[in-house]
Coordinates of C-alpha atoms in Angstrom, one line a residue:
Chain Q
M1 CA -38.2 27.6 45.1
Q2 CA -35.3 29.4 43.4
L3 CA -33.4 27.7 40.7
H4 CA -30.2 28.6 39.0
P5 CA -30.3 28.6 35.2
R6 CA -27.8 25.8 34.9
Y7 CA -30.6 23.5 35.9
F8 CA -32.9 24.6 33.1
G9 CA -33.4 22.1 30.4
R10 CA -35.0 18.9 30.0
N11 CA -34.8 17.9 33.7
L12 CA -36.0 21.2 35.0
R13 CA -38.9 19.7 36.9
D14 CA -36.8 16.9 38.4
N15 CA -34.2 19.3 39.4
L16 CA -36.7 21.5 41.0
V17 CA -38.2 18.7 43.0
S18 CA -34.9 17.4 44.3
K19 CA -33.8 20.9 45.2
L20 CA -37.1 21.3 47.1
M21 CA -36.6 18.1 49.0
K22 CA -33.1 19.0 49.9
D23 CA -34.0 22.4 51.1
V24 CA -37.1 21.7 53.0
E25 CA -36.7 18.4 54.6
G26 CA -35.4 18.8 58.1
T27 CA -36.3 22.4 58.5
C28 CA -38.8 23.6 61.0
S29 CA -41.4 26.2 60.8
G30 CA -43.1 27.4 64.0
R31 CA -46.5 27.0 62.6
H32 CA -46.3 23.6 61.1
G33 CA -43.5 22.0 63.0
F34 CA -40.6 20.0 61.5
V35 CA -40.8 18.9 57.9
V36 CA -39.9 15.2 58.0
A37 CA -40.4 14.2 54.4
V38 CA -41.9 15.5 51.2
T39 CA -44.5 13.0 49.9
G40 CA -45.7 14.6 46.8
I41 CA -45.7 17.6 44.5
E42 CA -49.1 19.1 44.0
N43 CA -48.4 21.9 41.6
I44 CA -45.6 23.9 40.2
G45 CA -46.5 27.4 39.1
K46 CA -45.0 29.6 36.4
G47 CA -41.5 30.7 37.1
L48 CA -40.7 34.4 37.7
I49 CA -37.3 35.6 36.6
R50 CA -35.6 37.7 39.2
D51 CA -34.3 41.1 38.1
G52 CA -30.6 41.4 37.8
T53 CA -29.8 37.7 38.2
G54 CA -30.8 34.8 36.2
F55 CA -32.4 33.0 39.0
V56 CA -36.0 31.9 38.5
T57 CA -38.5 31.6 41.3
F58 CA -41.1 28.8 41.1
P59 CA -44.0 28.6 43.5
V60 CA -44.3 25.0 44.5
K61 CA -47.2 23.4 46.3
Y62 CA -46.3 20.1 47.9
Q63 CA -47.4 17.7 50.5
C64 CA -45.2 16.5 53.3
V65 CA -45.2 14.9 56.6
V66 CA -44.6 17.3 59.5
F67 CA -43.9 16.7 63.1
R68 CA -45.2 19.0 65.7
P69 CA -45.1 18.2 69.4
F70 CA -48.0 19.3 71.5
K71 CA -48.5 19.8 75.1
G72 CA -49.7 16.6 76.8
E73 CA -48.4 14.4 74.1
I74 CA -46.6 11.2 75.0
L75 CA -43.4 10.5 73.1
E76 CA -40.6 8.1 73.2
A77 CA -37.2 9.7 73.2
V78 CA -33.6 8.8 73.4
V79 CA -31.5 10.3 76.2
T80 CA -28.6 12.4 74.9
M81 CA -27.2 14.0 77.9
V82 CA -27.6 13.5 81.7
N83 CA -27.1 16.4 84.1
K84 CA -27.7 17.1 87.7
M85 CA -30.4 19.5 86.6
G86 CA -32.2 16.9 84.6
F87 CA -31.6 15.2 81.2
F88 CA -31.9 16.0 77.6
A89 CA -33.6 13.6 75.2
E90 CA -34.4 13.7 71.5
A91 CA -37.5 12.4 69.8
G92 CA -36.5 12.7 66.2
P93 CA -35.8 16.3 65.3
V94 CA -37.2 17.8 68.5
Q95 CA -35.2 18.1 71.7
I96 CA -36.9 17.6 75.1
F97 CA -35.6 18.5 78.5
V98 CA -36.7 16.8 81.6
S99 CA -35.8 18.7 84.7
N100 CA -34.9 16.8 87.8
H101 CA -38.0 17.8 89.7
L102 CA -40.1 16.0 87.1
I103 CA -38.1 12.9 87.6
P104 CA -39.5 10.6 90.2
D105 CA -38.2 11.3 93.6
D106 CA -36.8 7.9 94.2
M107 CA -34.3 8.4 91.4
E108 CA -31.1 10.1 92.4
F109 CA -28.4 11.7 90.2
Q110 CA -25.1 10.0 90.2
S111 CA -22.2 11.7 88.6
G112 CA -19.3 9.9 87.1
D113 CA -18.0 9.4 83.6
M114 CA -21.5 8.1 82.8
P115 CA -23.8 10.3 84.8
N116 CA -27.2 8.8 85.3
Y117 CA -30.3 8.7 87.4
T118 CA -30.8 5.6 89.4
T119 CA -33.4 4.3 91.8
S120 CA -32.4 3.5 95.3
D121 CA -32.4 -0.2 94.6
G122 CA -30.6 0.2 91.4
S123 CA -33.3 -1.4 89.3
V124 CA -34.0 1.5 87.0
K125 CA -31.3 3.6 85.4
I126 CA -31.5 6.5 83.1
Q127 CA -28.3 7.3 81.2
K128 CA -27.2 8.3 77.8
D129 CA -28.8 6.4 75.0
S130 CA -31.6 5.0 77.3
E131 CA -35.0 5.1 75.8
V132 CA -37.6 6.8 77.8
R133 CA -41.3 7.5 77.4
L134 CA -42.1 11.0 78.4
K135 CA -45.0 13.4 78.4
I136 CA -44.6 16.8 76.9
I137 CA -45.7 19.5 79.4
G138 CA -44.7 22.6 77.5
T139 CA -43.4 23.6 74.1
R140 CA -41.5 26.7 73.2
V141 CA -41.9 27.6 69.6
D142 CA -39.5 30.1 68.0
A143 CA -39.6 31.1 64.4
T144 CA -37.5 28.2 63.3
E145 CA -37.0 26.1 66.4
I146 CA -39.2 24.0 68.7
F147 CA -38.1 23.0 72.1
C148 CA -40.0 21.0 74.7
I149 CA -40.1 20.3 78.4
G150 CA -41.2 16.8 79.5
T151 CA -41.9 14.8 82.5
I152 CA -41.5 11.2 83.5
K153 CA -43.2 11.5 86.8
D154 CA -46.6 10.3 85.8
D155 CA -47.8 6.7 85.4
F156 CA -46.6 4.6 82.6
L157 CA -43.7 6.9 81.9
G158 CA -40.0 6.3 82.3
V159 CA -37.4 4.0 81.0
I160 CA -38.5 1.6 78.3
N161 CA -35.4 0.1 77.4
D162 CA -32.1 -0.1 79.2
P163 CA -29.1 0.0 76.8
T164 CA -27.0 -2.0 79.2
T165 CA -29.3 -5.0 79.3
V166 CA -30.4 -5.0 75.7
Chain D
M1 CA -72.5 55.3 94.3
I2 CA -69.1 55.1 95.7
E3 CA -70.0 53.1 98.8
P4 CA -69.7 49.7 97.2
Y5 CA -66.3 50.6 96.0
N6 CA -65.2 51.7 99.3
K7 CA -66.4 48.6 100.8
L8 CA -64.4 46.6 98.3
V9 CA -61.3 48.6 99.2
K10 CA -61.9 47.9 102.9
L11 CA -62.4 44.2 102.3
A12 CA -59.4 43.9 100.1
A13 CA -57.2 45.8 102.6
R14 CA -58.2 43.5 105.4
A15 CA -57.8 40.4 103.3
F16 CA -54.4 41.1 101.8
Y17 CA -52.6 43.8 103.6
D18 CA -53.4 43.3 107.2
D19 CA -49.9 42.1 108.0
L20 CA -48.0 44.8 106.3
T21 CA -45.7 46.8 108.4
S22 CA -44.1 49.9 107.4
K23 CA -40.9 49.3 109.2
G24 CA -37.8 48.7 107.2
D25 CA -36.8 45.1 106.9
N26 CA -33.6 45.6 108.8
Q27 CA -35.1 47.3 111.8
P28 CA -36.0 45.3 114.8
K29 CA -39.6 44.8 115.2
T30 CA -40.2 45.1 118.9
G31 CA -43.6 44.6 120.5
R32 CA -43.9 48.3 121.2
S33 CA -43.3 49.5 117.8
D34 CA -45.0 46.9 115.8
N35 CA -47.4 48.6 113.5
R36 CA -48.9 45.8 111.5
G37 CA -52.2 46.7 110.1
I38 CA -51.1 50.3 109.4
A39 CA -52.0 49.6 105.8
V40 CA -55.6 48.9 106.6
V41 CA -55.8 52.1 108.5
V42 CA -54.4 54.1 105.7
L43 CA -56.6 52.6 103.1
D44 CA -59.7 53.2 105.2
A45 CA -58.7 56.8 105.7
L46 CA -58.3 57.1 101.9
T47 CA -61.8 55.8 101.3
R48 CA -63.1 58.7 103.2
R49 CA -61.2 61.3 101.2
Q50 CA -60.6 62.0 97.7
W51 CA -57.3 63.8 96.7
V52 CA -55.5 64.4 99.9
R53 CA -52.1 65.8 100.7
E54 CA -49.9 63.2 102.3
E55 CA -48.8 65.6 105.1
D56 CA -52.3 66.2 106.0
L57 CA -53.1 62.6 106.0
A58 CA -50.2 61.9 108.2
K59 CA -51.4 64.6 110.6
D60 CA -54.9 63.2 110.6
L61 CA -53.9 59.7 111.2
K62 CA -51.2 60.7 113.7
L63 CA -48.6 58.9 111.8
H64 CA -45.0 59.7 110.9
T65 CA -44.7 61.1 107.5
K66 CA -42.0 58.7 106.7
Q67 CA -44.0 55.7 107.7
L68 CA -47.0 56.9 105.8
R69 CA -44.9 57.5 102.8
R70 CA -43.5 54.1 102.8
T71 CA -46.9 52.6 103.0
L72 CA -48.2 54.8 100.3
R73 CA -45.3 53.9 98.1
F74 CA -46.1 50.3 98.6
F75 CA -49.6 50.9 97.6
E76 CA -48.6 52.9 94.6
E77 CA -46.5 49.9 93.5
E78 CA -49.5 47.7 94.0
K79 CA -51.4 50.1 91.7
I80 CA -54.0 50.8 94.3
I81 CA -53.5 54.5 94.6
T82 CA -52.3 57.3 92.3
R83 CA -49.9 59.9 93.5
D84 CA -49.1 63.3 92.3
H85 CA -46.1 65.4 93.3
R86 CA -46.2 69.1 92.9
R87 CA -44.0 71.9 93.7
E88 CA -45.7 74.8 95.3
T89 CA -45.1 77.3 98.0
A90 CA -45.3 76.1 101.6
K91 CA -48.7 76.9 102.9
G92 CA -48.6 78.6 106.2
A93 CA -44.9 78.4 106.3
K94 CA -43.4 81.1 108.5
I95 CA -41.6 83.8 106.8
Y96 CA -38.0 83.2 107.2
S97 CA -35.3 85.6 106.7
A98 CA -34.0 86.0 103.2
A99 CA -30.9 84.1 104.0
V100 CA -32.8 81.1 105.2
A101 CA -35.1 81.2 102.2
A102 CA -32.2 81.4 99.9
T103 CA -30.7 78.2 101.3
A104 CA -33.9 76.3 101.6
D105 CA -35.4 74.1 99.0
A106 CA -35.7 74.9 95.5
T107 CA -36.4 78.6 95.3
T108 CA -38.0 80.2 92.4
G109 CA -34.8 81.9 91.4
K110 CA -35.9 85.4 91.7
E111 CA -33.4 87.9 92.8
G112 CA -33.9 90.2 95.6
E113 CA -35.4 89.2 98.8
E114 CA -36.5 85.7 98.3
K115 CA -39.3 84.9 100.6
V116 CA -40.9 82.1 98.7
K117 CA -39.9 78.5 99.0
L118 CA -41.2 75.8 96.7
H119 CA -41.6 72.5 98.3
T120 CA -42.7 69.4 96.6
H121 CA -46.0 68.3 98.0
S122 CA -47.4 64.9 97.4
Y123 CA -51.0 64.0 96.9
C124 CA -52.6 60.7 96.7
C125 CA -56.0 59.3 95.8
L126 CA -57.5 55.9 95.5
D127 CA -57.7 54.6 92.0
Y128 CA -60.9 52.6 92.0
A129 CA -60.8 51.3 88.5
Q130 CA -57.4 49.8 89.0
I131 CA -58.3 48.5 92.4
Y132 CA -61.0 46.5 90.9
D133 CA -58.7 45.0 88.3
V134 CA -55.9 44.5 90.7
V135 CA -58.0 42.6 93.2
R136 CA -59.4 40.4 90.5
Y137 CA -56.0 39.6 89.1
R138 CA -54.7 38.8 92.5
L139 CA -57.5 36.3 93.2
H140 CA -57.0 34.8 89.8
R141 CA -53.3 34.3 90.4
M142 CA -53.9 32.8 93.8
K143 CA -56.4 30.3 92.5
H144 CA -54.3 29.4 89.6
K145 CA -51.2 28.8 91.6
L146 CA -53.0 26.5 93.9
K147 CA -54.8 24.7 91.2
D148 CA -51.6 24.2 89.2
E149 CA -49.8 22.8 92.1
L150 CA -52.7 20.5 92.8
E151 CA -52.7 19.1 89.3
N152 CA -49.0 19.2 88.8
K153 CA -49.5 21.6 86.0
N154 CA -47.2 24.2 87.3
T155 CA -44.2 22.1 86.7
I156 CA -42.0 24.2 84.5
Q157 CA -38.9 24.5 86.6
Q158 CA -37.5 27.9 87.2
Y159 CA -33.9 28.8 87.7
I160 CA -32.4 31.8 89.3
C161 CA -28.9 33.1 89.2
P162 CA -27.6 33.8 92.6
N163 CA -25.2 36.5 91.4
C164 CA -27.3 38.7 89.3
G165 CA -30.8 37.4 90.1
K166 CA -31.6 36.7 86.5
R167 CA -34.4 34.2 86.1
Y168 CA -34.7 31.4 83.6
T169 CA -37.2 28.7 82.9
A170 CA -36.6 25.2 81.9
F171 CA -37.3 26.3 78.3
D172 CA -34.0 28.1 78.3
A173 CA -32.2 24.9 79.4
P174 CA -30.4 24.2 76.1
R175 CA -29.1 27.7 76.0
L176 CA -27.8 27.5 79.6
L177 CA -25.9 24.4 79.4
S178 CA -22.4 25.0 80.6
R179 CA -19.3 23.8 78.8
N180 CA -18.8 20.8 81.0
G181 CA -22.4 19.9 80.5
E182 CA -22.8 19.4 84.2
D183 CA -24.8 22.4 85.2
F184 CA -26.5 25.6 83.9
D185 CA -24.6 28.8 83.6
C186 CA -26.1 32.2 83.8
E187 CA -25.9 34.0 80.5
S188 CA -24.7 37.3 81.8
C189 CA -22.5 36.5 84.7
D190 CA -21.7 32.8 84.2
G191 CA -22.8 32.0 87.7
K192 CA -24.1 28.6 88.4
L193 CA -27.8 28.6 88.4
D194 CA -29.9 27.5 91.3
V195 CA -33.1 25.6 91.0
E196 CA -36.0 27.6 92.2
S197 CA -38.6 25.5 93.8
D198 CA -42.1 26.8 93.4
K199 CA -43.8 24.2 95.3
L200 CA -46.4 25.6 97.7
A201 CA -46.7 22.5 99.7
A202 CA -43.1 21.9 100.5
Q203 CA -42.2 18.5 101.4
E204 CA -41.5 18.1 105.0
G205 CA -39.2 15.5 106.3
G206 CA -40.9 12.2 106.0
D207 CA -39.9 11.1 102.6
G208 CA -39.2 7.9 104.3
D209 CA -42.8 6.8 103.7
G210 CA -42.0 6.9 100.1
D211 CA -43.3 8.9 97.3
E212 CA -46.9 8.0 97.5
N213 CA -47.6 9.3 101.0
A214 CA -45.7 12.4 100.5
R215 CA -47.6 13.1 97.4
R216 CA -50.9 12.4 99.0
R217 CA -50.1 14.7 101.9
R218 CA -49.1 17.5 99.6
R219 CA -52.3 17.1 97.7
E220 CA -54.3 17.2 100.9
K221 CA -52.5 20.3 102.0
L222 CA -53.1 22.1 98.8
K223 CA -56.7 21.2 98.6
D224 CA -57.1 22.4 102.1
M225 CA -55.5 25.7 101.3
L226 CA -57.7 26.1 98.3
Q227 CA -60.8 25.5 100.3
K228 CA -59.8 27.8 103.0
M229 CA -59.1 30.5 100.5
E230 CA -62.5 30.2 98.9
V231 CA -64.3 30.4 102.2
Q232 CA -62.3 33.3 103.6
L233 CA -62.4 35.3 100.4
K234 CA -66.1 34.8 99.8
P235 CA -67.2 38.3 101.0
L236 CA -64.6 39.9 98.9
I237 CA -65.7 38.0 95.8
D238 CA -69.3 38.9 96.4
Q239 CA -68.4 42.5 96.7
L240 CA -66.5 42.3 93.5
G241 CA -69.6 40.9 91.8
R242 CA -71.7 43.7 93.1
V243 CA -69.3 46.3 92.0
K244 CA -68.8 44.8 88.6
D245 CA -71.7 46.6 86.9
L246 CA -71.4 49.9 88.7
P247 CA -69.7 52.8 87.0
V248 CA -66.3 53.4 88.5
P249 CA -66.0 56.5 90.7
E250 CA -63.5 58.7 88.9
F251 CA -61.8 61.7 90.4
G252 CA -59.5 62.5 87.6
S253 CA -56.1 64.1 87.9
L254 CA -55.2 66.3 90.8
Q255 CA -55.7 69.5 88.8
A256 CA -59.0 68.5 87.3
W257 CA -60.3 67.5 90.7
E258 CA -59.2 70.8 92.3
A259 CA -60.9 72.7 89.6
R260 CA -64.1 70.7 89.9
A261 CA -64.1 70.9 93.7
S262 CA -63.5 74.6 93.9
A263 CA -65.9 75.3 91.1
A264 CA -68.6 73.3 92.8
G265 CA -67.8 75.0 96.0
R266 CA -68.1 78.4 94.6
A267 CA -71.2 77.6 92.9
A268 CA -72.7 76.4 96.1
N269 CA -71.8 79.3 98.2
G270 CA -68.9 81.4 97.4
D271 CA -66.1 80.6 99.7
N272 CA -67.4 78.8 102.7
A273 CA -68.9 76.0 100.9
G274 CA -66.0 75.6 98.7
D275 CA -64.1 75.2 101.8
S276 CA -65.8 72.2 103.0
K277 CA -65.0 70.3 99.8
S278 CA -61.6 71.4 99.1
H279 CA -60.6 72.4 102.5
L280 CA -59.2 69.1 103.5
G281 CA -55.7 68.7 102.2
Y282 CA -55.4 72.1 100.8
N283 CA -55.2 74.3 103.8
G284 CA -52.1 72.9 105.0
A285 CA -51.9 76.0 107.1
P286 CA -54.9 76.2 109.3
M287 CA -55.8 79.5 107.9
P288 CA -59.5 80.1 108.3
Y289 CA -61.2 80.8 105.2
S290 CA -63.8 82.9 106.8
G291 CA -63.6 86.6 107.2
D292 CA -62.0 86.5 110.6
T293 CA -58.5 86.2 109.3
K294 CA -56.3 88.7 110.8
V295 CA -53.3 89.5 108.9
V296 CA -50.5 91.8 109.5
V297 CA -49.1 92.9 106.3
D298 CA -45.4 93.3 106.4
F299 CA -44.8 95.7 103.7
N300 CA -41.2 96.7 103.2
G301 CA -42.4 99.6 101.2
T302 CA -40.4 98.7 98.2
E303 CA -41.8 98.5 94.8
G304 CA -39.6 95.6 94.2
K305 CA -41.4 93.7 96.8
G306 CA -44.7 94.3 95.3
E307 CA -43.4 93.3 91.9
G308 CA -41.7 90.4 93.4
V309 CA -45.0 89.3 94.5
K310 CA -46.6 90.1 91.3
S311 CA -44.1 88.1 89.3
E312 CA -44.6 85.4 91.7
T313 CA -48.2 85.4 90.8
D314 CA -47.2 85.4 87.2
S315 CA -44.8 82.6 87.5
T316 CA -47.6 80.5 88.9
S317 CA -50.0 81.4 86.3
L318 CA -50.8 77.8 86.0
K319 CA -52.0 77.7 89.5
V320 CA -55.5 78.0 90.3
L321 CA -56.3 81.4 91.9
P322 CA -58.4 82.0 94.9
P323 CA -62.1 82.5 94.3
W324 CA -62.0 85.9 95.6
M325 CA -59.6 86.8 92.8
I326 CA -62.2 86.1 90.3
T327 CA -64.9 88.0 91.8
S328 CA -62.6 90.9 92.6
G329 CA -61.8 91.2 89.0
M330 CA -65.4 92.0 88.4
N331 CA -66.2 94.4 91.1
L332 CA -63.7 96.0 93.3
T333 CA -66.0 98.2 95.3
K334 CA -68.4 95.6 96.5
E335 CA -67.1 93.4 99.1
Q336 CA -69.2 90.6 99.7
R337 CA -67.7 87.7 101.6
G338 CA -65.1 87.1 98.9
E339 CA -63.5 90.4 99.0
V340 CA -62.9 90.4 102.6
K341 CA -60.1 88.1 102.1
Q342 CA -58.4 90.3 99.6
E343 CA -56.5 92.2 102.2
T344 CA -55.4 89.2 104.0
K345 CA -54.1 87.7 100.9
M346 CA -52.8 90.7 99.1
D347 CA -50.1 91.0 101.6
G348 CA -46.7 91.7 100.5
T349 CA -45.3 88.8 102.4
S350 CA -44.4 85.5 100.9
T351 CA -46.5 83.6 103.3
S352 CA -49.5 85.5 102.4
T353 CA -48.9 84.8 98.9
A354 CA -48.5 81.3 100.0
A355 CA -51.9 81.5 101.5
Q356 CA -53.1 82.9 98.3
Y357 CA -51.8 79.9 96.6
T358 CA -53.5 77.7 99.0
D359 CA -56.7 79.1 97.7
E360 CA -55.5 79.2 94.3
K361 CA -55.8 75.6 94.2
K362 CA -59.4 75.9 94.9
S363 CA -60.4 77.4 91.7
T364 CA -59.2 77.9 88.2
I365 CA -59.4 81.1 86.5
G366 CA -59.1 81.8 82.9
H367 CA -56.1 83.7 81.8
D368 CA -58.1 86.9 81.2
D369 CA -59.1 86.8 84.8
K370 CA -55.6 86.5 85.7
N371 CA -54.7 89.6 83.8
I372 CA -57.4 91.5 85.5
Q373 CA -56.1 90.3 88.8
D374 CA -52.6 91.2 88.0
E375 CA -53.7 94.7 87.2
Y376 CA -55.5 94.8 90.3
I377 CA -52.5 93.7 92.3
K378 CA -50.4 96.3 90.7
A379 CA -52.9 99.0 91.4
Y380 CA -53.4 97.7 94.9
Y381 CA -49.8 97.7 95.8
A382 CA -49.3 101.1 94.3
A383 CA -52.0 102.4 96.4
L384 CA -50.8 100.6 99.4
L385 CA -47.4 102.1 99.1
K386 CA -48.8 105.5 98.8
K387 CA -50.9 104.9 101.8
Q388 CA -48.1 103.6 103.8
H389 CA -45.9 106.5 103.1
E390 CA -48.6 108.8 104.2
L391 CA -49.1 106.8 107.2
E392 CA -45.5 106.9 108.2
E393 CA -45.7 110.6 107.9
A394 CA -48.8 110.7 109.9
A395 CA -47.4 108.4 112.5
K396 CA -45.1 111.2 113.6
N397 CA -47.9 113.4 114.7
P398 CA -51.0 112.3 116.5
Q399 CA -53.3 113.2 113.7
D400 CA -53.6 109.8 112.4
A401 CA -57.2 109.9 112.0
N402 CA -56.9 112.6 109.5
A403 CA -54.2 110.9 107.7
A404 CA -56.0 107.7 107.6
D405 CA -59.1 109.4 106.4
D406 CA -57.5 111.0 103.5
P407 CA -56.3 107.9 101.8
S408 CA -59.6 106.2 102.5
S409 CA -61.3 108.4 100.0
S410 CA -58.7 108.1 97.3
T411 CA -59.5 104.9 95.6
S412 CA -62.0 102.2 95.6
I413 CA -59.4 100.1 97.2
R414 CA -59.6 102.2 100.3
K415 CA -63.2 101.6 100.5
V416 CA -62.6 98.1 100.6
G417 CA -60.3 98.6 103.5
D418 CA -62.8 100.7 105.2
K419 CA -65.6 98.3 105.2
Y420 CA -63.3 95.7 106.4
K421 CA -62.3 97.8 109.3
R422 CA -65.8 98.4 110.3
E423 CA -66.5 94.8 110.3
E424 CA -63.4 93.9 112.2
D425 CA -63.2 96.3 114.9
D426 CA -61.7 94.0 117.3
D427 CA -59.0 93.3 114.9
G428 CA -57.5 96.6 115.8
T429 CA -55.0 95.0 118.0
E430 CA -53.0 93.6 115.3
W431 CA -53.2 96.6 113.1
E432 CA -51.6 98.6 115.7
E433 CA -48.4 96.9 115.1
A434 CA -48.6 97.8 111.5
P435 CA -47.5 101.4 111.7
A436 CA -44.4 100.5 113.5
R437 CA -43.4 98.5 110.6
G438 CA -44.8 100.5 107.9
N439 CA -47.5 98.1 107.2
G440 CA -49.7 99.4 104.5
I441 CA -52.8 97.6 105.5
G442 CA -52.4 98.5 109.0
A443 CA -52.9 102.0 107.9
Y444 CA -56.5 101.2 107.3
K445 CA -57.1 100.1 110.7
V446 CA -55.5 103.2 112.0
D447 CA -58.7 105.0 111.5
L448 CA -60.6 103.4 114.2
N449 CA -57.9 102.4 116.6
V450 CA -55.4 104.1 118.6
E451 CA -52.4 103.6 116.6
A452 CA -50.1 105.4 118.9
D453 CA -49.9 102.4 121.0
A454 CA -46.9 100.4 120.7
P455 CA -47.7 97.2 119.1
A456 CA -47.5 94.9 122.0
E457 CA -50.1 92.4 121.4
D458 CA -49.9 89.6 119.1
D459 CA -53.2 88.2 118.2
E460 CA -54.0 84.6 118.3
D461 CA -53.7 84.3 114.7
D462 CA -53.7 81.0 113.1
I463 CA -50.9 82.3 110.9
D464 CA -48.4 84.7 112.0
W465 CA -47.9 86.8 109.0
E466 CA -45.4 89.1 110.4
E467 CA -42.0 89.5 109.1
G468 CA -39.4 88.6 111.6

């Protein structure tokens, strides 16, 4: 955690903690997943002054809540975009794509200004802002990004909540 | 030792490659020219050989070289065989005129009369270690694919761009989203991507029954396939198990194998035994390795020729030299079986050097041997020239016997010729032609045979060494 000298003073520790939270919350590391919230500071080590500048680097140990999706996990997500290739949904910070061959076969794509997937009898509809329960079948972890593929083809998966009716 | 591996190869060939044709895809496959199963034949043939020249294999199997090449190329891509391409003089090639030679394939670039053509010969050999791995991988992939389909695991959708053929998976989906958000665009060519269905059990029409039935039918079909596969591949899998613990038969690279084979051959019994091992595939020309070779030396009587040959030898210093070369370096006077070949090979013709190179492959000699041999060649040709000149002189008057006698006492090389003559009396026919052309070696034969006769007879030589 690097700190500018203007923050030195009485509130050094508080400044450090708030800077930490601002920087770290919302980021994603491939190993741990998304950092959702910092819950506590464990330890702040001695600061090391960088050569040439006045910045000081503090090693900070902290605890936090992380979110990492796993293969096989069931999640609820909110649909963000519907496409004839499938739909995109978000479960918190992670984006999930459900391709159309993992959507039950009785649901057909209907384009329009509100593209959606609908059953033949019109009873179930998946469109933007619908909530769906899906199962993660694959994750792709980059250095700073996690992306998932999901399915709603299995039992107990699919739309939870229709935004039009609610 | 090698048998279990050969059996494995045969089983794998029949299991996986028995419907491979070597016809191009755009050619009509008529009933008459259908050659499915050619792959099996080729693989079986390869199990009975080690390193083999592709031309020879084609001849043995009575296949077109092109067809064979296509099949071999396919196998090379499947990593079942290894191939080696080498440039070397055509074995047993006829001597063409200098003009033809100059316009033929890559020549060695020597000036003067260019009698040597360098062709690229291809050799191939089964690669047992890789075969074992390849077969196992193939089985693994087959099983995996079926199992995944069965359990719906293999469900990561694949996309392919119809324009440039680039493939994507569903993981790339957010990157591929087009501007209108409606479909996926290829990253390189902006073409609309197509969904690639990888379902083995494709849904036939009949979706009317609804999802459940279709799904059940698909599962049944997949399970069926899986079971059939297990049953039919059982012998192959068993063979794999048996072969697992055996050491892999290893032939090494082409050069190494040649060296070994010829060395072993020489160790066993000089030339003839070496023949049996390395004969196949190396005597492209059916030149007999025994002492019965009849060769007419076409000696232009120019030093340059001799040197041309010599430099030829030099240029191919990396080539293995015939066994007789080695022994000849040791003792020039004694001609046991090996030396007899000297004359045949020490001809001033390119084809004879070609023949020499045939044998060269049979053995490797150290560089010092090579030097001795070079010296020998020089001396030999010098002597030959001398002899030839004398012969030409002598040919004017019917005192050939005398003329022939004289040279025969001059150097040890003559002695070599002498003994050869004595052994090969009936070869006189071909030697008769020699004087007419100033053939140096023919001079040796002159001794015993009537050389005044016009050379009318051609012998039934395997190789016609004569200059056109």
